[in-house]
GROMACS .gro file of C-alpha atoms in nm:
model
  336
    1MET     CA    1   6.686  -2.354   2.362
    2THR     CA    2   6.392  -2.311   2.534
    3SER     CA    3   6.268  -2.610   2.694
    4ARG     CA    4   5.838  -2.734   2.677
    5PRO     CA    5   5.702  -2.707   2.986
    6THR     CA    6   5.631  -3.082   3.159
    7ILE     CA    7   5.279  -3.167   3.241
    8LYS     CA    8   5.456  -3.272   3.661
    9GLU     CA    9   5.461  -2.885   3.584
   10VAL     CA   10   5.190  -2.777   3.596
   11SER     CA   11   5.096  -2.977   3.886
   12LYS     CA   12   5.326  -2.919   4.095
   13ILE     CA   13   5.251  -2.497   4.050
   14ALA     CA   14   4.866  -2.616   4.067
   15GLY     CA   15   4.908  -2.831   4.390
   16VAL     CA   16   4.754  -3.083   4.253
   17SER     CA   17   4.803  -3.465   4.194
   18PHE     CA   18   4.947  -3.575   3.758
   19LYS     CA   19   4.606  -3.758   3.746
   20THR     CA   20   4.367  -3.432   3.821
   21VAL     CA   21   4.561  -3.240   3.613
   22SER     CA   22   4.514  -3.490   3.304
   23ARG     CA   23   4.154  -3.524   3.377
   24VAL     CA   24   4.117  -3.168   3.371
   25LEU     CA   25   4.337  -3.163   3.066
   26ASN     CA   26   4.122  -3.381   2.895
   27ASN     CA   27   3.731  -3.229   3.005
   28GLU     CA   28   3.654  -3.524   3.266
   29LYS     CA   29   3.415  -3.454   3.471
   30HIS     CA   30   3.354  -3.506   3.874
   31VAL     CA   31   3.633  -3.215   3.894
   32SER     CA   32   3.576  -2.947   4.174
   33GLU     CA   33   3.545  -2.602   3.965
   34ALA     CA   34   3.833  -2.435   4.160
   35THR     CA   35   4.003  -2.724   4.165
   36ARG     CA   36   3.999  -2.653   3.757
   37ARG     CA   37   4.073  -2.297   3.784
   38LYS     CA   38   4.334  -2.409   3.934
   39VAL     CA   39   4.483  -2.623   3.705
   40GLU     CA   40   4.365  -2.348   3.368
   41GLU     CA   41   4.603  -2.037   3.554
   42ALA     CA   42   4.871  -2.255   3.613
   43VAL     CA   43   4.840  -2.424   3.179
   44ALA     CA   44   4.820  -2.051   3.114
   45THR     CA   45   5.078  -1.878   3.264
   46LEU     CA   46   5.354  -2.191   3.118
   47ASN     CA   47   5.183  -2.206   2.802
   48PHE     CA   48   5.183  -2.516   2.878
   49ARG     CA   49   5.052  -2.745   2.514
   50PRO     CA   50   4.994  -3.048   2.597
   51SER     CA   51   5.139  -3.374   2.331
   52HIS     CA   52   4.881  -3.493   2.164
   53ALA     CA   53   5.053  -3.858   2.134
   54ALA     CA   54   5.112  -3.803   2.526
   55ARG     CA   55   4.714  -3.791   2.514
   56THR     CA   56   4.644  -4.098   2.315
   57LEU     CA   57   4.879  -4.349   2.497
   58ALA     CA   58   4.776  -4.192   2.809
   59GLY     CA   59   4.354  -4.391   2.744
   60ARG     CA   60   4.257  -4.591   2.468
   61ARG     CA   61   4.117  -4.196   2.236
   62SER     CA   62   4.270  -4.037   2.029
   63PHE     CA   63   4.157  -3.695   2.086
   64GLN     CA   64   4.134  -3.662   1.620
   65VAL     CA   65   3.707  -3.647   1.552
   66ALA     CA   66   3.701  -3.652   1.124
   67LEU     CA   67   3.392  -3.478   0.970
   68ILE     CA   68   3.298  -3.649   0.680
   69TYR     CA   69   3.137  -3.379   0.412
   70ASP     CA   70   3.021  -3.390   0.013
   71ASN     CA   71   2.890  -3.059  -0.114
   72PRO     CA   72   2.929  -2.855  -0.398
   73SER     CA   73   2.902  -2.519  -0.211
   74PRO     CA   74   3.260  -2.426  -0.058
   75TYR     CA   75   3.023  -2.115   0.136
   76TYR     CA   76   2.823  -2.430   0.302
   77VAL     CA   77   3.122  -2.588   0.268
   78TYR     CA   78   3.339  -2.382   0.533
   79HIS     CA   79   3.106  -2.283   0.747
   80VAL     CA   80   2.981  -2.676   0.829
   81GLN     CA   81   3.356  -2.685   0.919
   82THR     CA   82   3.428  -2.396   1.076
   83GLY     CA   83   3.123  -2.458   1.377
   84ALA     CA   84   3.286  -2.837   1.387
   85GLN     CA   85   3.585  -2.680   1.405
   86GLU     CA   86   3.538  -2.436   1.693
   87ARG     CA   87   3.440  -2.683   1.932
   88CYS     CA   88   3.640  -2.976   1.886
   89VAL     CA   89   3.973  -2.660   2.012
   90GLU     CA   90   3.797  -2.599   2.297
   91LEU     CA   91   3.721  -2.949   2.369
   92GLY     CA   92   4.073  -3.063   2.339
   93PHE     CA   93   4.016  -3.267   1.973
   94ARG     CA   94   4.178  -3.296   1.710
   95LEU     CA   95   3.900  -3.214   1.338
   96LEU     CA   96   4.066  -3.427   1.021
   97HIS     CA   97   3.775  -3.226   0.775
   98GLN     CA   98   3.763  -3.557   0.490
   99PRO     CA   99   3.533  -3.466   0.081
  100CYS     CA  100   3.411  -3.792  -0.022
  101ASP     CA  101   3.205  -3.893  -0.298
  102SER     CA  102   2.904  -3.981  -0.132
  103GLN     CA  103   2.717  -4.173  -0.429
  104ALA     CA  104   3.105  -4.392  -0.454
  105SER     CA  105   3.011  -4.757  -0.471
  106ASP     CA  106   3.328  -4.753  -0.101
  107LEU     CA  107   3.160  -4.477   0.091
  108THR     CA  108   3.103  -4.706   0.312
  109SER     CA  109   3.521  -4.914   0.303
  110SER     CA  110   3.654  -4.577   0.212
  111VAL     CA  111   3.504  -4.404   0.585
  112THR     CA  112   3.529  -4.745   0.802
  113ALA     CA  113   3.932  -4.708   0.690
  114LEU     CA  114   4.021  -4.397   0.703
  115ILE     CA  115   3.818  -4.475   1.141
  116ASP     CA  116   4.072  -4.734   1.118
  117GLU     CA  117   4.413  -4.556   1.005
  118ALA     CA  118   4.366  -4.237   1.177
  119HIS     CA  119   4.159  -4.509   1.552
  120LEU     CA  120   3.931  -4.152   1.536
  121ASP     CA  121   3.694  -4.106   1.829
  122GLY     CA  122   3.403  -4.056   1.616
  123VAL     CA  123   3.261  -3.906   1.331
  124ILE     CA  124   3.085  -3.581   1.164
  125ILE     CA  125   2.836  -3.666   0.883
  126SER     CA  126   2.706  -3.326   0.680
  127PRO     CA  127   2.435  -3.395   0.422
  128PRO     CA  128   2.391  -3.580   0.185
  129VAL     CA  129   2.639  -3.801   0.379
  130SER     CA  130   2.392  -3.791   0.666
  131ASP     CA  131   2.150  -4.057   0.434
  132ALA     CA  132   2.416  -4.321   0.313
  133MET     CA  133   2.229  -4.600   0.436
  134GLY     CA  134   2.521  -4.821   0.414
  135LEU     CA  135   2.787  -4.559   0.579
  136ILE     CA  136   2.533  -4.551   0.815
  137GLU     CA  137   2.385  -4.941   0.937
  138GLU     CA  138   2.847  -4.990   0.923
  139LEU     CA  139   2.911  -4.720   1.180
  140GLU     CA  140   2.650  -4.859   1.387
  141ARG     CA  141   2.732  -5.199   1.359
  142ARG     CA  142   3.077  -5.174   1.513
  143ASN     CA  143   2.947  -4.914   1.774
  144ILE     CA  144   3.200  -4.616   1.605
  145SER     CA  145   2.989  -4.263   1.753
  146HIS     CA  146   2.858  -4.001   1.482
  147VAL     CA  147   2.673  -3.717   1.463
  148ARG     CA  148   2.482  -3.655   1.131
  149ILE     CA  149   2.393  -3.287   1.078
  150ALA     CA  150   2.045  -3.213   0.869
  151PRO     CA  151   1.941  -3.620   0.795
  152GLY     CA  152   1.655  -3.668   0.574
  153VAL     CA  153   1.572  -4.062   0.702
  154ARG     CA  154   1.607  -4.287   1.027
  155ARG     CA  155   1.610  -3.885   1.233
  156GLY     CA  156   1.411  -4.058   1.518
  157THR     CA  157   1.709  -4.271   1.596
  158GLY     CA  158   2.070  -4.191   1.711
  159LEU     CA  159   2.221  -3.834   1.729
  160SER     CA  160   2.150  -3.554   1.497
  161VAL     CA  161   2.116  -3.152   1.446
  162SER     CA  162   1.907  -3.016   1.202
  163ILE     CA  163   1.653  -2.750   1.104
  164ASP     CA  164   1.353  -2.732   0.983
  165ASP     CA  165   1.355  -2.807   0.602
  166VAL     CA  166   0.991  -2.771   0.504
  167ALA     CA  167   0.841  -2.441   0.775
  168ALA     CA  168   1.143  -2.243   0.615
  169GLY     CA  169   1.105  -2.335   0.229
  170ARG     CA  170   0.694  -2.309   0.290
  171GLU     CA  171   0.790  -1.913   0.486
  172MET     CA  172   0.941  -1.784   0.234
  173THR     CA  173   0.691  -1.876  -0.050
  174GLU     CA  174   0.403  -1.683   0.160
  175HIS     CA  175   0.697  -1.412   0.128
  176LEU     CA  176   0.733  -1.428  -0.160
  177LEU     CA  177   0.332  -1.500  -0.214
  178SER     CA  178   0.252  -1.144   0.050
  179LEU     CA  179   0.457  -0.933  -0.189
  180GLY     CA  180   0.182  -1.003  -0.494
  181HIS     CA  181   0.369  -1.290  -0.648
  182ARG     CA  182   0.110  -1.592  -0.747
  183ALA     CA  183   0.444  -1.708  -1.049
  184ILE     CA  184   0.699  -1.808  -0.781
  185ALA     CA  185   0.938  -2.091  -0.947
  186PHE     CA  186   1.153  -2.305  -0.807
  187ILE     CA  187   1.527  -2.431  -0.825
  188LYS     CA  188   1.588  -2.778  -0.687
  189GLY     CA  189   1.874  -2.895  -0.529
  190PRO     CA  190   1.964  -3.224  -0.606
  191PRO     CA  191   1.811  -3.505  -0.577
  192ASN     CA  192   2.063  -3.675  -0.335
  193HIS     CA  193   2.000  -3.422  -0.094
  194ILE     CA  194   1.692  -3.453   0.131
  195SER     CA  195   1.632  -3.098   0.256
  196SER     CA  196   1.567  -3.033  -0.158
  197ASP     CA  197   1.211  -3.268  -0.158
  198GLU     CA  198   1.104  -3.080   0.220
  199ARG     CA  199   1.213  -2.693   0.137
  200LEU     CA  200   1.000  -2.822  -0.257
  201GLU     CA  201   0.748  -2.974   0.035
  202GLY     CA  202   0.662  -2.719   0.162
  203TYR     CA  203   0.715  -2.486  -0.138
  204ARG     CA  204   0.354  -2.697  -0.228
  205ALA     CA  205   0.237  -2.738   0.077
  206ALA     CA  206   0.197  -2.195   0.083
  207LEU     CA  207   0.121  -2.201  -0.266
  208ASP     CA  208  -0.149  -2.512  -0.202
  209ALA     CA  209  -0.280  -2.282   0.129
  210ALA     CA  210  -0.300  -2.040  -0.089
  211GLY     CA  211  -0.527  -2.162  -0.357
  212VAL     CA  212  -0.266  -2.053  -0.607
  213ALA     CA  213  -0.192  -2.368  -0.873
  214PHE     CA  214   0.151  -2.548  -0.949
  215VAL     CA  215   0.246  -2.573  -1.273
  216PRO     CA  216   0.537  -2.846  -1.310
  217GLU     CA  217   0.703  -2.614  -1.542
  218LEU     CA  218   0.780  -2.287  -1.198
  219VAL     CA  219   1.022  -2.613  -1.099
  220VAL     CA  220   1.351  -2.673  -1.220
  221GLN     CA  221   1.669  -2.922  -1.130
  222GLY     CA  222   1.958  -2.812  -0.995
  223ASP     CA  223   2.234  -2.981  -0.777
  224TYR     CA  224   2.355  -2.644  -0.520
  225SER     CA  225   2.572  -2.427  -0.750
  226PHE     CA  226   2.656  -2.127  -0.916
  227VAL     CA  227   2.651  -2.277  -1.257
  228SER     CA  228   2.341  -2.455  -1.180
  229GLY     CA  229   2.118  -2.178  -1.087
  230ARG     CA  230   2.171  -2.028  -1.436
  231LYS     CA  231   2.077  -2.306  -1.651
  232ALA     CA  232   1.803  -2.325  -1.484
  233ALA     CA  233   1.729  -1.923  -1.420
  234GLN     CA  234   1.800  -1.938  -1.823
  235ALA     CA  235   1.519  -2.223  -1.811
  236LEU     CA  236   1.280  -2.083  -1.642
  237LEU     CA  237   1.257  -1.698  -1.819
  238ASP     CA  238   1.288  -1.893  -2.132
  239LEU     CA  239   0.910  -1.928  -2.062
  240PRO     CA  240   0.608  -1.885  -2.277
  241LYS     CA  241   0.492  -1.733  -1.948
  242PRO     CA  242   0.828  -1.714  -1.694
  243PRO     CA  243   0.810  -1.636  -1.353
  244THR     CA  244   0.814  -1.363  -1.138
  245ALA     CA  245   0.993  -1.484  -0.840
  246ILE     CA  246   1.248  -1.769  -0.759
  247PHE     CA  247   1.287  -1.929  -0.565
  248ALA     CA  248   1.583  -2.127  -0.500
  249GLY     CA  249   1.732  -2.434  -0.299
  250ASN     CA  250   2.022  -2.241  -0.140
  251ASP     CA  251   2.221  -1.963  -0.218
  252ASP     CA  252   2.485  -2.070  -0.509
  253MET     CA  253   2.196  -2.162  -0.732
  254ALA     CA  254   1.967  -1.862  -0.644
  255ALA     CA  255   2.372  -1.570  -0.742
  256GLY     CA  256   2.337  -1.823  -1.072
  257ALA     CA  257   2.023  -1.695  -1.121
  258LEU     CA  258   2.021  -1.358  -1.008
  259ALA     CA  259   2.368  -1.325  -1.306
  260VAL     CA  260   2.101  -1.459  -1.581
  261ALA     CA  261   1.893  -1.138  -1.453
  262HIS     CA  262   2.226  -0.899  -1.553
  263GLU     CA  263   2.239  -1.042  -1.913
  264ARG     CA  264   1.971  -0.971  -1.998
  265ASP     CA  265   1.889  -0.683  -1.852
  266ILE     CA  266   1.587  -0.772  -1.568
  267SER     CA  267   1.554  -0.506  -1.332
  268VAL     CA  268   1.581  -0.685  -0.989
  269PRO     CA  269   1.359  -0.691  -0.745
  270ALA     CA  270   1.158  -0.456  -1.006
  271GLN     CA  271   1.089  -0.709  -1.268
  272LEU     CA  272   1.199  -1.058  -1.114
  273SER     CA  273   1.221  -1.127  -0.723
  274ILE     CA  274   1.512  -1.340  -0.653
  275ALA     CA  275   1.490  -1.573  -0.311
  276GLY     CA  276   1.730  -1.811  -0.168
  277PHE     CA  277   1.805  -1.949   0.091
  278ASP     CA  278   2.131  -2.089   0.366
  279ASP     CA  279   2.234  -1.708   0.451
  280THR     CA  280   2.588  -1.805   0.378
  281ASP     CA  281   2.823  -1.531   0.277
  282LEU     CA  282   2.758  -1.521  -0.066
  283ALA     CA  283   2.399  -1.411  -0.004
  284ARG     CA  284   2.497  -1.080   0.135
  285ALA     CA  285   2.845  -1.001  -0.176
  286VAL     CA  286   2.637  -1.011  -0.465
  287TRP     CA  287   2.369  -0.719  -0.610
  288PRO     CA  288   2.191  -0.695  -0.494
  289PRO     CA  289   2.178  -0.852  -0.131
  290LEU     CA  290   1.942  -1.222  -0.108
  291THR     CA  291   1.656  -1.251   0.053
  292THR     CA  292   1.707  -1.591   0.226
  293ILE     CA  293   1.615  -1.800   0.525
  294HIS     CA  294   1.941  -1.810   0.710
  295GLN     CA  295   1.986  -2.157   0.853
  296PRO     CA  296   2.315  -2.171   1.097
  297VAL     CA  297   2.482  -2.357   1.022
  298ARG     CA  298   2.770  -2.333   1.136
  299ASP     CA  299   2.592  -2.349   1.475
  300LEU     CA  300   2.494  -2.673   1.275
  301ALA     CA  301   2.836  -2.814   1.349
  302TYR     CA  302   2.896  -2.671   1.676
  303ALA     CA  303   2.662  -2.845   1.756
  304ALA     CA  304   2.697  -3.180   1.659
  305ALA     CA  305   3.071  -3.162   1.746
  306ASN     CA  306   2.935  -3.059   2.131
  307LEU     CA  307   2.703  -3.386   2.152
  308LEU     CA  308   2.987  -3.612   1.953
  309LEU     CA  309   3.199  -3.547   2.186
  310GLY     CA  310   3.011  -3.632   2.497
  311GLY     CA  311   2.849  -3.205   2.612
  312GLU     CA  312   2.545  -3.091   2.787
  313ASN     CA  313   2.216  -3.119   2.535
  314LYS     CA  314   1.876  -3.182   2.631
  315SER     CA  315   1.792  -3.433   2.339
  316ASP     CA  316   1.947  -3.659   2.111
  317GLN     CA  317   1.865  -3.513   1.782
  318LEU     CA  318   1.801  -3.120   1.827
  319VAL     CA  319   1.599  -2.902   1.578
  320LEU     CA  320   1.775  -2.535   1.596
  321GLU     CA  321   1.578  -2.233   1.447
  322HIS     CA  322   1.602  -2.032   1.107
  323THR     CA  323   1.511  -1.718   0.978
  324LEU     CA  324   1.378  -1.531   0.672
  325GLN     CA  325   1.596  -1.287   0.615
  326LYS     CA  326   1.437  -1.042   0.332
  327ARG     CA  327   1.713  -0.837   0.202
  328GLY     CA  328   1.666  -0.638  -0.096
  329SER     CA  329   1.705  -0.853  -0.391
  330THR     CA  330   1.230  -0.895  -0.341
  331GLY     CA  331   1.042  -0.727  -0.347
  332PRO     CA  332   0.695  -0.610  -0.469
  333ALA     CA  333   0.509  -0.821  -0.744
  334PRO     CA  334   0.502  -0.638  -1.172
  335GLY     CA  335   0.185  -0.448  -1.125
  336LYS     CA  336   0.146  -0.474  -0.780
   0.00000   0.00000   0.00000
């Protein structure tokens, strides 16, 4: 059985000290590019993998962080996990994936217990947990490193990454208005997600700017799940004057609305336009593919991990760009 290469062998091949190899492996500063290259080449030659336990014993860091999340959309969660995982691997950290109930009374104690038991170096917190102020305040009190993804409150403090949900909601509504739609419904996300309110705010702002009256009956509560999108669409299409367009607060709910349209033999987009939000894989898997707002979820999570682990960034509160993706699920209003 071949023995595993050691850090001493890496040091010997690279022609540098043991401590220098350690600095390179831990992504520390004050190492010249030439020296870093020598160490990386030696690591590649030997196929050396540093021992996690040895790294932990060598210093106070555990080289472990956790992603805390509570979201019913498996597509959203997958992209958050993928983005954060990619940056953690690049920087030599292990990422623990921890689902939770953001409404649970023991949220703060359960997360802090995880931090203590796993000796975490920090946590990445996705919405709606990113707005659980009891937890955030406890992390601040204990000086535990954390980055919030898409926070809705106290955005000017701490480390965070987000998009402009108000602007995105407005842009999608303006797109539907430009197609001649005036009876535009909105399926809202769960009340504990600030993004739900902000996307609704953007929707209302676009209607107001176009001189289109806001109709409360055209706004239906959902919870970011496919099932809630189905229920909301059924309620909307049962109205005496049903909408000609439905803007759902995420792709899962939009897919639910699309399923209802198919069941009722309503042609999309000839008779009904349907739009989503997030641009997950689901948006391209349904037929017709969804017009949606591309929220760079993977990039948000990657940037969050980079902020947490000391990467170079120009701001502590990063705002990434969203884009409108026009596909086959939206078209001119009937009669236009």
